[in-house]
XYZ file of C-alpha atoms in Angstrom:
476
model
C -18.479 40.249 -52.293
C -16.306 40.980 -49.292
C -14.892 38.186 -47.142
C -16.659 39.516 -44.042
C -20.060 39.099 -45.697
C -19.333 35.512 -46.671
C -18.882 34.584 -43.017
C -22.669 34.306 -42.935
C -22.514 31.290 -45.295
C -22.203 28.187 -43.115
C -21.436 24.663 -44.286
C -21.900 21.637 -42.017
C -19.892 18.513 -42.848
C -20.913 15.150 -41.356
C -18.431 12.267 -41.305
C -18.347 8.638 -40.274
C -16.017 8.327 -37.262
C -13.033 6.900 -39.129
C -9.739 8.593 -39.924
C -9.969 7.756 -43.627
C -13.430 9.334 -43.784
C -12.782 12.383 -41.610
C -9.569 13.603 -43.235
C -10.846 14.105 -46.809
C -13.763 16.137 -45.456
C -11.462 18.222 -43.255
C -9.210 18.979 -46.219
C -12.198 19.926 -48.355
C -13.375 22.110 -45.475
C -10.057 23.901 -45.420
C -10.389 24.642 -49.151
C -13.904 25.990 -48.606
C -12.657 28.227 -45.789
C -9.994 29.587 -48.156
C -12.876 30.576 -50.470
C -14.519 32.544 -47.672
C -17.047 30.109 -46.168
C -17.546 29.103 -42.539
C -17.175 25.333 -42.011
C -18.139 23.012 -39.152
C -17.546 19.259 -38.891
C -20.035 17.099 -36.985
C -18.827 13.668 -35.863
C -19.921 11.170 -33.258
C -18.755 11.383 -29.667
C -16.512 8.336 -30.062
C -14.272 10.390 -32.375
C -13.646 12.930 -29.607
C -12.085 10.216 -27.480
C -10.266 8.379 -30.272
C -8.777 11.253 -32.187
C -8.789 14.580 -30.408
C -6.047 15.285 -27.918
C -8.374 17.202 -25.642
C -12.076 16.780 -25.015
C -12.401 20.566 -24.916
C -10.983 21.049 -28.413
C -13.519 22.959 -30.481
C -11.750 23.389 -33.821
C -9.067 22.052 -36.136
C -7.409 24.748 -38.231
C -10.538 26.961 -38.302
C -12.942 24.071 -38.922
C -15.293 24.112 -35.933
C -16.142 20.756 -34.341
C -19.486 19.529 -33.043
C -20.319 16.102 -31.621
C -23.444 13.958 -31.503
C -24.222 10.527 -30.046
C -24.400 7.416 -32.202
C -26.699 5.793 -29.624
C -24.041 3.516 -28.099
C -21.798 3.723 -25.046
C -18.183 4.767 -25.551
C -16.862 1.350 -24.530
C -18.994 -0.539 -27.069
C -16.850 -2.499 -29.578
C -18.007 -1.013 -32.856
C -15.547 -2.942 -35.042
C -16.546 -6.325 -33.655
C -20.249 -5.570 -34.067
C -20.229 -3.541 -37.284
C -23.697 -4.500 -38.533
C -25.324 -3.614 -35.194
C -23.283 -0.420 -34.969
C -24.346 0.800 -38.415
C -27.971 -0.120 -37.698
C -27.898 1.815 -34.412
C -26.128 4.775 -36.005
C -28.777 4.835 -38.732
C -31.503 4.904 -36.072
C -30.134 7.443 -33.587
C -27.783 9.448 -35.809
C -30.555 11.300 -37.687
C -32.343 12.258 -34.469
C -29.231 13.501 -32.698
C -27.825 15.278 -35.772
C -31.152 17.031 -36.319
C -31.144 18.226 -32.708
C -27.570 19.443 -33.136
C -28.621 21.479 -36.182
C -31.591 23.000 -34.353
C -29.367 23.960 -31.438
C -26.542 25.482 -33.480
C -28.460 26.912 -36.427
C -31.787 28.154 -35.021
C -34.223 29.528 -37.613
C -34.392 32.882 -35.885
C -30.639 33.041 -35.392
C -27.989 35.034 -37.230
C -26.228 31.989 -38.653
C -27.748 30.399 -41.725
C -26.946 26.796 -42.588
C -26.507 26.971 -46.350
C -25.210 23.486 -47.181
C -24.591 20.071 -45.629
C -21.866 17.726 -46.896
C -21.746 14.055 -45.936
C -19.817 11.003 -47.034
C -21.344 7.682 -48.172
C -21.120 5.888 -44.817
C -23.707 8.203 -43.258
C -26.315 8.133 -46.069
C -29.158 9.120 -43.723
C -27.731 12.644 -43.569
C -29.496 13.485 -46.835
C -32.881 12.995 -45.157
C -31.833 15.229 -42.258
C -30.823 17.880 -44.804
C -34.222 17.632 -46.493
C -35.939 17.917 -43.087
C -34.103 21.195 -42.523
C -34.672 22.417 -46.111
C -30.927 22.579 -46.706
C -29.201 21.530 -49.954
C -26.855 18.587 -49.509
C -23.658 17.448 -51.197
C -22.008 14.057 -50.931
C -18.228 13.773 -50.938
C -17.499 10.429 -52.600
C -14.292 9.178 -50.930
C -13.411 6.402 -53.390
C -12.374 6.820 -57.044
C -14.914 8.227 -59.466
C -14.650 4.847 -61.214
C -16.239 3.195 -58.160
C -18.990 5.811 -58.175
C -19.763 4.819 -61.763
C -19.668 1.077 -61.016
C -21.996 1.349 -58.012
C -24.330 3.701 -59.876
C -24.741 1.184 -62.703
C -25.026 -1.732 -60.267
C -27.658 -0.338 -57.889
C -29.689 1.254 -60.682
C -29.554 -2.041 -62.644
C -28.146 -0.395 -65.764
C -25.734 -3.270 -66.481
C -25.431 -6.966 -65.775
C -23.078 -7.997 -62.982
C -21.876 -11.408 -61.725
C -24.561 -13.609 -60.150
C -24.629 -16.912 -58.327
C -25.428 -18.644 -61.617
C -22.820 -16.677 -63.569
C -20.171 -15.649 -61.038
C -17.338 -15.168 -63.540
C -18.963 -12.787 -65.986
C -17.072 -9.669 -67.036
C -18.541 -6.170 -66.920
C -18.171 -3.484 -69.569
C -18.935 0.089 -68.500
C -18.427 3.411 -70.300
C -15.090 5.060 -69.583
C -13.542 1.955 -68.005
C -11.531 -1.013 -69.271
C -13.239 -4.408 -69.324
C -13.678 -5.507 -65.697
C -13.262 -9.161 -64.821
C -14.692 -10.557 -61.595
C -11.323 -10.060 -59.898
C -11.436 -6.349 -60.822
C -14.830 -5.579 -59.303
C -15.439 -4.200 -55.801
C -16.218 -7.049 -53.432
C -19.605 -5.630 -52.425
C -21.156 -6.199 -55.878
C -20.136 -9.861 -55.998
C -22.546 -12.672 -55.092
C -19.860 -14.063 -52.745
C -19.882 -10.891 -50.616
C -20.418 -11.912 -46.951
C -21.168 -8.414 -45.645
C -24.703 -7.082 -45.382
C -24.472 -3.682 -43.727
C -22.034 -1.943 -46.061
C -23.769 -2.917 -49.343
C -26.985 -1.667 -47.759
C -25.289 1.685 -47.142
C -24.250 1.923 -50.775
C -27.721 0.860 -51.880
C -29.229 3.656 -49.771
C -26.811 6.136 -51.338
C -27.442 5.245 -54.967
C -31.172 4.676 -54.743
C -31.439 8.173 -53.242
C -28.697 9.822 -55.261
C -31.038 12.312 -56.950
C -31.870 13.834 -53.569
C -28.378 15.334 -53.570
C -27.788 18.710 -55.112
C -24.127 17.919 -55.716
C -21.841 14.881 -55.793
C -18.178 15.750 -55.239
C -15.302 13.326 -55.730
C -11.937 12.896 -54.012
C -10.102 12.609 -57.313
C -9.107 14.933 -60.152
C -10.360 15.172 -63.703
C -7.058 14.402 -65.423
C -6.779 11.126 -63.494
C -10.218 9.704 -64.378
C -11.506 11.898 -67.188
C -13.123 9.130 -69.287
C -15.281 7.739 -66.494
C -16.099 11.229 -65.160
C -17.305 12.236 -68.625
C -19.320 9.015 -68.881
C -21.364 9.998 -65.812
C -22.182 13.506 -67.027
C -25.552 12.522 -68.512
C -26.485 10.114 -65.680
C -25.657 11.873 -62.414
C -22.471 13.943 -62.608
C -19.619 13.777 -60.129
C -17.339 16.798 -59.735
C -13.763 15.936 -58.737
C -12.373 18.322 -56.109
C -9.248 16.400 -55.107
C -6.806 15.043 -54.457
C -7.658 15.836 -50.813
C -4.258 14.919 -49.380
C -1.847 16.605 -46.943
C -0.583 19.904 -48.413
C 3.063 18.870 -48.084
C 2.495 16.341 -50.880
C 1.216 19.151 -53.085
C 4.265 21.316 -52.482
C 2.369 23.512 -50.027
C 3.201 24.418 -46.420
C 3.483 21.121 -44.535
C 2.539 22.855 -41.281
C -0.892 23.647 -42.710
C -2.267 20.088 -42.763
C -5.689 19.747 -41.212
C -5.891 15.957 -40.901
C -6.175 13.869 -37.752
C -4.229 10.715 -36.925
C -5.506 7.861 -34.751
C -2.107 6.196 -34.522
C 1.218 7.505 -33.313
C 3.742 7.347 -36.128
C 7.364 6.487 -35.452
C 9.822 9.269 -36.254
C 12.567 6.659 -36.630
C 11.235 6.028 -40.156
C 12.511 9.316 -41.529
C 15.834 9.099 -39.701
C 16.350 5.647 -41.202
C 15.264 6.738 -44.697
C 17.747 9.615 -44.584
C 20.545 7.038 -44.493
C 19.372 5.149 -47.602
C 20.287 5.687 -51.241
C 17.868 7.571 -53.525
C 15.120 5.398 -55.066
C 16.306 2.273 -53.256
C 13.712 1.488 -50.561
C 10.660 -0.765 -50.868
C 7.847 0.614 -48.709
C 5.271 -1.967 -47.536
C 2.015 -1.134 -45.783
C -1.448 -2.699 -45.824
C -3.321 -0.026 -43.899
C -4.989 -0.067 -40.501
C -7.612 -2.796 -40.949
C -6.145 -5.735 -42.863
C -4.493 -8.510 -40.846
C -2.527 -10.937 -43.024
C -2.340 -14.683 -42.447
C 0.869 -16.208 -41.143
C 1.469 -17.843 -44.527
C 1.121 -14.516 -46.334
C 3.398 -12.785 -43.845
C 5.955 -15.519 -44.428
C 5.969 -15.071 -48.190
C 6.413 -11.306 -47.873
C 9.318 -11.512 -45.478
C 11.073 -14.160 -47.597
C 10.672 -12.035 -50.706
C 11.985 -8.911 -48.982
C 15.034 -10.776 -47.722
C 15.751 -12.321 -51.130
C 15.567 -9.062 -53.083
C 18.406 -7.540 -51.014
C 16.793 -4.119 -51.319
C 16.349 -1.995 -48.189
C 12.732 -2.046 -47.030
C 10.409 -0.230 -44.648
C 7.547 -2.467 -43.519
C 4.572 -1.330 -41.436
C 3.281 -4.169 -39.232
C 0.597 -3.093 -36.769
C 1.412 -5.606 -34.016
C 5.139 -5.938 -33.625
C 6.351 -9.000 -31.803
C 9.359 -11.262 -32.256
C 7.331 -14.415 -31.581
C 6.312 -17.497 -33.561
C 3.664 -16.960 -36.212
C 0.046 -17.643 -35.377
C -2.526 -17.965 -38.133
C -4.199 -14.707 -39.059
C -2.647 -12.518 -36.380
C -0.184 -10.725 -38.616
C 2.782 -11.436 -36.358
C 6.399 -11.594 -37.443
C 8.274 -14.904 -37.188
C 10.841 -15.597 -34.543
C 14.164 -13.932 -35.323
C 13.037 -11.914 -38.365
C 13.816 -8.524 -36.855
C 17.314 -9.614 -35.889
C 17.990 -11.247 -39.274
C 16.996 -8.170 -41.268
C 18.168 -5.350 -38.994
C 20.903 -4.366 -41.478
C 18.545 -4.496 -44.467
C 15.224 -3.106 -43.343
C 13.143 -1.376 -40.718
C 9.862 -2.702 -39.324
C 7.564 -0.284 -37.505
C 4.057 -0.445 -36.073
C 2.964 2.749 -37.866
C 4.571 5.311 -40.157
C 4.093 8.969 -41.132
C 3.034 7.755 -44.567
C 2.922 11.019 -46.461
C 6.430 11.909 -45.289
C 7.612 8.415 -46.203
C 6.112 8.465 -49.701
C 7.598 11.869 -50.476
C 11.068 10.839 -49.284
C 13.643 10.585 -52.119
C 14.835 7.155 -50.980
C 11.473 5.476 -51.720
C 11.458 3.455 -54.952
C 8.055 1.742 -54.844
C 5.072 1.085 -52.594
C 3.595 -2.375 -51.937
C 0.065 -1.532 -50.841
C -3.448 -2.873 -50.292
C -4.705 -0.082 -52.591
C -6.971 1.814 -50.220
C -7.974 5.004 -52.034
C -6.464 7.451 -49.549
C -3.136 5.632 -49.826
C -3.461 5.555 -53.601
C -4.010 9.296 -53.835
C -1.034 9.929 -51.561
C 1.075 7.642 -53.749
C -0.048 9.349 -56.953
C 0.627 12.825 -55.583
C 4.048 11.660 -54.353
C 4.865 10.213 -57.789
C 5.751 6.730 -56.523
C 5.263 3.514 -58.591
C 3.010 0.858 -57.056
C 2.878 -2.891 -56.496
C -0.781 -3.638 -55.834
C -1.924 -6.302 -53.390
C -5.700 -5.668 -53.105
C -7.832 -7.392 -50.485
C -11.483 -6.266 -50.546
C -14.052 -3.454 -51.065
C -12.792 -0.949 -53.706
C -9.208 -2.226 -53.654
C -9.457 -4.740 -56.564
C -10.827 -1.987 -58.815
C -8.162 0.438 -57.626
C -5.526 -2.160 -58.563
C -7.076 -2.439 -62.029
C -6.856 1.348 -62.400
C -3.213 1.352 -61.316
C -2.265 -1.175 -63.993
C -4.543 -0.402 -66.944
C -5.606 3.245 -66.544
C -2.970 5.104 -64.532
C -0.198 2.727 -65.726
C 2.000 3.316 -62.690
C 2.519 -0.209 -61.418
C 1.898 -3.936 -61.265
C -0.640 -6.215 -59.621
C 0.326 -9.225 -57.551
C -1.490 -12.469 -58.372
C -2.510 -14.935 -55.669
C -2.283 -18.701 -56.112
C -5.196 -21.150 -55.905
C -5.067 -20.937 -52.110
C -5.415 -17.160 -52.133
C -1.785 -16.574 -51.139
C 0.669 -14.371 -53.005
C 3.873 -16.409 -53.049
C 7.322 -15.043 -52.367
C 8.239 -15.805 -56.005
C 5.378 -13.556 -57.179
C 6.486 -10.772 -54.832
C 10.095 -11.074 -55.985
C 9.106 -11.045 -59.667
C 7.059 -7.860 -59.301
C 9.710 -6.126 -57.205
C 12.360 -6.872 -59.833
C 10.069 -5.680 -62.631
C 9.192 -2.402 -61.004
C 12.699 -1.661 -59.739
C 14.811 -2.743 -62.710
C 12.567 -4.255 -65.371
C 12.129 -3.034 -68.973
C 9.008 -1.027 -67.980
C 10.435 0.464 -64.785
C 11.263 3.770 -66.493
C 7.728 3.912 -67.942
C 6.180 3.397 -64.507
C 8.405 6.098 -63.044
C 7.674 8.521 -65.893
C 3.900 7.995 -65.660
C 4.005 8.418 -61.880
C 5.865 11.726 -62.210
C 3.404 12.961 -64.826
C 0.419 12.220 -62.564
C 2.204 13.885 -59.653
C 2.447 17.089 -61.690
C -1.158 16.803 -62.909
C -2.396 16.373 -59.323
C -0.611 19.514 -58.181
C -1.937 21.506 -61.115
C -5.517 20.336 -60.486
C -5.667 21.992 -57.057
C -3.561 25.018 -57.935
C -5.248 28.281 -58.863
C -7.525 27.773 -61.899
C -6.770 24.039 -61.996
C -9.627 21.628 -62.729
C -10.364 20.773 -59.075
C -9.917 24.347 -57.905
C -12.445 25.469 -60.522
C -14.902 22.812 -59.353
C -14.530 23.960 -55.741
C -15.054 27.569 -56.790
C -18.155 26.580 -58.784
C -19.501 24.685 -55.780
C -18.950 27.718 -53.546
C -20.580 30.027 -56.062
C -23.661 27.827 -56.283
C -23.954 27.722 -52.484
C -23.757 31.517 -52.430
C -26.387 31.874 -55.144
C -28.768 29.555 -53.316
C -28.204 31.479 -50.090
C -28.974 34.741 -51.871
C -32.247 33.355 -53.178
C -33.162 32.315 -49.620
C -32.660 35.804 -48.274
C -29.354 35.426 -46.471
C -27.668 38.754 -45.763
C -24.623 38.964 -48.032
């Protein structure tokens, strides 16, 4: 089949308007384009104003962009009113997305919509796909291990903690024994959130409506749990969907978007540090640490005497206030010769820099994949959602790091931070962590290279789309 003929095969991706949700889909889209397909990304109007530099931008590296309304005004605070936002999106999103499809892929038109791909935070997309008689794939953007846990939980295949037995452990095929502290927060009886568990419930109670489930992981990383799902509802890993520079590819070819302006001073500062000497600390874009937790981190960093790069979203040299994540008075001045504190960093460039020794992280999956592909050992400080399970994987499955333990007040003390930093930098297992991290780095690159496990899964996915399009009479 010639490339020109494949241009008739169109794939529409639909993402939740969040950087961590958009970027994996964009990077998958780029891989599909390289296989000869035509790819469009549909996102809500709010993303146009948050992410895109120009409102007239129509594509990102050959992925065409379309926009639809989520039913709310642009100035509505979606973060502060998450439950209402998701409810409104679930009501108006299907209507507006369906209209977008009718407008851009008319039945009597030349373009044929051959597949729709969504992520879990827009589960209603599957019903829109069915309405338009189009096969649908879901890109699961957390580890395949979380896919297995949620599948067993929502289909009631295993017992999980309850109000009467909140500390029970869970044993699932392909995974180590999971204690309560290792489980995703949304399956726990103490979970205070209603809207997000409902999203996951919608996904897994309707999972068999999907023709494919794809995963942002790679087989060699999670092979036991991937194999365990083969007879239930398989997940095909097509990742890691990370910036190409981390995979040894052309760094100018990245297709991701960035909501925050990174500070170039990071790399200039890292260039002046010794190889494998710097502690990198970042807790992502959502988590705001308490003043007590901030205090224990800064004390530990000072006491270790290692150079550090710390990402703190709101930089201010003012007294601490509970929960606002601010730095204490004088900290920047006291540590100016030891470390650098920035409001945001070019994380993939930082992780791949030779001066980085370890990463203290909240364990969000995108950050974890970037860390794995960069070959950097990890100190895990999980907070919520999938992060506790990701920390368990880091320690007991991937074996590339350590997990910090909080005290009875929920605070990780400076002594605990210092102990883990010493262990991972100079402890008896430090060489093992480094060796395992390098091995996974190589495995990740091989998975997406030609004929690697993820590349084969992408090719199989493309071939199945093409075969379905042929059976529907598309001109190819």
